[in-house]
Structure formats: structure tokens, C-alpha cells
Amino acid sequence: MKQLVVMMGVLLMTVSIQAQVNGGDIELPVPDKEGGLPFMKTLAVRASARDFDTMMVKLTEISNLLWAANGINRPEQDKRTASSALNAQDIDLYVLMDEKVYLYDPDHHLMKFVASGDHRKAVAGSQEIFAQVPVMVVLVSDISRFRMGDESSRLNWAAIDAGIVSQNISLYCASAGLGTVPRATMDIPKLKQVLGLKETQYPMLNHPVGFKKQVVAAPH
Ligand SMILES: Cc1cc2nc3c(=O)[nH]c(=O)nc-3n(C[C@H](O)[C@H](O)[C@H](O)COP(=O)(O)O)c2cc1C
């Protein structure tokens, strides 16, 4: 009987991992839209984190994070948690972890495989302390999605749209007890190469996301 229970457990684990990984892509669990701190408490604790633990964030937290950042919250209108100029939905989220790089696909709520390898150093740039943070989210605007405006207007809207997504990330992390900081520092030429970006795609900001290092109180 005990053996049967163990075998069933192994089978279930295999099935759930296969359900998550499909041709290198990762299907994300349904985001939890009920949890987290209440809104005003979230604002009260929002702060940039600088010291991160290297412990990996759970897939459920990555799922919530990406949905909160720029997921689809009104499927009937194909609209997002973050507003965007002209509803261009120009911000894409790239997720860099220790072994692979993914692109968030809000339509299917999954992470599409982009590249192998640990490229977090390119996101950390000159602030090398961030290269060990388990999840790095890079906000990339594709300014060709604006259906009007000259280049300067488009870059302005891109910056504003990235700021809105960035604040969603900061607030989700504050609400979920995770640490993050919005950062403009990154190795942009290297990232463009790793992510395979085209001319009209601009890395705007990035967010390291992980657990905050616990501060151990000194003994009295
Ligand atoms: C557009 C923008 C760019 C930023 N770039 C960096 C950065 O490259 N590196 C960094 O450590 N912090 C960066 N920050 C974080 C700010 O330093 C931080 O938000 C500021 O000190 C206020 O602290 P608080 O977020 O805890 O209120 C950036 C913040 C913003 C809004």
C-alpha cells in the first residue's frame, strides 16, 4: 500500500512538471487575485530592496508577479493591469534566471523560452551585487507598436509605460513580502544581444526580484 502511494506521488509529480514545461516554455499557474496585503498597507511598506537572499522564488509567485506587472485583467477587451499610451501594450517582460531566459506571454500566461544560460550579469551591469538575485525582470518597450507619433514622443510614452509596469511590480512585491528595486542600470548592448531585440525594442528598466535578506539582530 505504502509503495503504491509513493508510486502515485512520483507519477503525479512527473505529470505536473510535464504540464509546466512544454517545448522549453513554462506554463504558469493561474494567478492568485485574492492574496497579499491590503492596498494601503502595501503602499505603507513599499521600499526599494538592496540586500537579497539567493533562495529561489516559487513559480506561483512568478506567475502572480508577471500577471500583476502586465497581465491581462479584462480578457473580453484584451486589456492589461498596466495602462499604456494608445493602448499600444508596448512593454514586454523578459525573465532572466540562473539557467534560462524567458519572455512573458500574457495571452497564454506562460513564459516562452528565449535563451539558455545565466545572463543576470548583463542585467546587473555595473551594480554586480544584483547578479545573484534569483529572478531579474527586464522591461522592454517596442516603440513600433505606437500607431502614431514621432520617435521622441514614442520614447517618452515608452518611458511612462515602463514606469507604470514598474510600479505594478514594486507594489506586487511589497504586497507579497518579496524584495525588488526599479533599476535603470544594465548592460544594454549585451542585453539586446542576449534577448535578440530588434532596432525598435528598448530595454527601459529592470527589477531584481527575490526574498529580502533577513537582518539578524546583534546580541545585547
Ligand atoms: C527610473 C528609476 C531608475 C532607478 N535606477 C536605479 C538603479 O539603476 N540602481 C539602483 O540601485 N536603484 C535605482 N533606482 C531606485 C532608486 O534609487 C530608489 O527608488 C530611490 O532611492 C528611492 O528609494 P525607495 O524606492 O525605497 O523609495 C531607480 C529608480 C527609478 C524610479
Short mmCIF file of N, CA, C and O and ligand atoms in Angstrom, two decimals, residues 46-50 124 126-127 129-130 163 166-167 170 180-186 204-206, ligand 1:
data_model
loop_
_atom_site.label_atom_id
_atom_site.label_comp_id
_atom_site.label_asym_id
_atom_site.label_seq_id
_atom_site.Cartn_x
_atom_site.Cartn_y
_atom_site.Cartn_z
N ARG A 46 6.01 49.67 0.85
CA ARG A 46 6.78 49.67 -0.41
C ARG A 46 8.11 50.39 -0.22
O ARG A 46 8.15 51.50 0.28
N ALA A 47 9.18 49.72 -0.57
CA ALA A 47 10.53 50.32 -0.45
C ALA A 47 11.47 49.55 -1.36
O ALA A 47 11.25 48.37 -1.61
N SER A 48 12.51 50.22 -1.85
CA SER A 48 13.49 49.51 -2.68
C SER A 48 14.35 48.62 -1.81
O SER A 48 14.81 49.05 -0.75
N ALA A 49 14.55 47.38 -2.27
CA ALA A 49 15.40 46.44 -1.52
C ALA A 49 16.80 46.44 -2.14
O ALA A 49 16.95 46.63 -3.36
N ARG A 50 17.80 46.25 -1.32
CA ARG A 50 19.19 46.22 -1.82
C ARG A 50 19.88 44.90 -1.49
O ARG A 50 20.79 44.50 -2.20
N ALA A 124 22.48 43.11 -14.18
CA ALA A 124 23.10 43.80 -13.04
C ALA A 124 23.94 44.98 -13.52
O ALA A 124 23.97 46.04 -12.88
N SER A 126 26.79 47.52 -13.92
CA SER A 126 27.87 47.93 -13.01
C SER A 126 27.54 47.63 -11.55
O SER A 126 28.43 47.65 -10.71
N GLN A 127 26.28 47.35 -11.23
CA GLN A 127 25.91 47.02 -9.84
C GLN A 127 25.93 45.50 -9.67
O GLN A 127 24.88 44.85 -9.62
N ILE A 129 26.31 43.44 -7.41
CA ILE A 129 25.64 42.77 -6.28
C ILE A 129 24.28 42.18 -6.70
O ILE A 129 23.79 41.28 -6.04
N PHE A 130 23.71 42.69 -7.77
CA PHE A 130 22.38 42.20 -8.17
C PHE A 130 22.44 40.93 -9.04
O PHE A 130 21.41 40.33 -9.32
N GLY A 163 7.32 52.87 -16.57
CA GLY A 163 7.16 53.30 -15.17
C GLY A 163 5.92 52.71 -14.53
O GLY A 163 5.92 52.33 -13.36
N SER A 166 6.52 49.08 -13.93
CA SER A 166 7.49 49.00 -12.84
C SER A 166 6.80 49.18 -11.48
O SER A 166 7.08 48.43 -10.52
N GLN A 167 5.89 50.14 -11.40
CA GLN A 167 5.21 50.35 -10.11
C GLN A 167 4.31 49.16 -9.76
O GLN A 167 4.21 48.78 -8.59
N SER A 170 6.66 46.72 -8.21
CA SER A 170 7.04 47.14 -6.84
C SER A 170 5.91 46.88 -5.86
O SER A 170 6.14 46.41 -4.74
N THR A 180 12.25 44.02 -4.16
CA THR A 180 12.59 44.45 -5.53
C THR A 180 13.08 45.88 -5.49
O THR A 180 12.94 46.58 -4.48
N VAL A 181 13.65 46.31 -6.63
CA VAL A 181 14.03 47.72 -6.80
C VAL A 181 13.96 48.02 -8.29
O VAL A 181 14.41 47.21 -9.11
N PRO A 182 13.36 49.16 -8.67
CA PRO A 182 13.40 49.52 -10.10
C PRO A 182 14.80 50.01 -10.43
O PRO A 182 15.37 50.79 -9.67
N ARG A 183 15.37 49.55 -11.57
CA ARG A 183 16.74 49.95 -11.89
C ARG A 183 16.86 50.32 -13.37
O ARG A 183 16.40 49.57 -14.25
N ALA A 184 17.54 51.46 -13.61
CA ALA A 184 17.85 51.83 -14.99
C ALA A 184 19.22 51.27 -15.37
O ALA A 184 19.53 51.12 -16.56
N THR A 185 20.04 50.97 -14.36
CA THR A 185 21.38 50.42 -14.63
C THR A 185 21.26 49.03 -15.25
O THR A 185 20.56 48.18 -14.71
N MET A 186 21.92 48.82 -16.37
CA MET A 186 22.01 47.47 -17.00
C MET A 186 22.95 47.61 -18.20
O MET A 186 23.18 48.73 -18.68
N MET A 204 14.12 49.38 -20.96
CA MET A 204 13.84 50.64 -20.26
C MET A 204 14.24 50.59 -18.79
O MET A 204 14.81 51.56 -18.26
N LEU A 205 13.88 49.52 -18.12
CA LEU A 205 14.12 49.38 -16.68
C LEU A 205 14.25 47.88 -16.38
O LEU A 205 13.84 47.06 -17.20
N ASN A 206 14.75 47.58 -15.21
CA ASN A 206 14.73 46.19 -14.77
C ASN A 206 14.41 46.12 -13.28
O ASN A 206 14.56 47.10 -12.57
C1 LIG B 1 13.65 55.36 -13.05
C2 LIG B 1 14.40 54.79 -11.87
C3 LIG B 1 15.69 54.31 -12.06
C4 LIG B 1 16.38 53.75 -10.99
N1 LIG B 1 17.62 53.19 -11.22
C5 LIG B 1 18.28 52.59 -10.19
C6 LIG B 1 19.50 51.93 -10.44
O1 LIG B 1 20.00 51.87 -11.57
N2 LIG B 1 20.11 51.34 -9.41
C7 LIG B 1 19.59 51.35 -8.15
O2 LIG B 1 20.20 50.78 -7.24
N3 LIG B 1 18.41 51.96 -7.88
C8 LIG B 1 17.75 52.56 -8.87
N4 LIG B 1 16.53 53.16 -8.64
C9 LIG B 1 15.94 53.09 -7.30
C10 LIG B 1 16.01 54.46 -6.57
O3 LIG B 1 17.33 54.70 -6.17
C11 LIG B 1 15.07 54.40 -5.37
O4 LIG B 1 13.74 54.24 -5.85
C12 LIG B 1 15.17 55.70 -4.58
O5 LIG B 1 16.39 55.72 -3.86
C13 LIG B 1 14.04 55.86 -3.59
O6 LIG B 1 14.01 54.77 -2.69
P1 LIG B 1 12.65 53.92 -2.47
O7 LIG B 1 12.32 53.24 -3.77
O8 LIG B 1 12.97 52.93 -1.38
O9 LIG B 1 11.59 54.88 -2.07
C14 LIG B 1 15.81 53.74 -9.70
C15 LIG B 1 14.51 54.25 -9.51
C16 LIG B 1 13.80 54.74 -10.59
C17 LIG B 1 12.39 55.24 -10.36
#
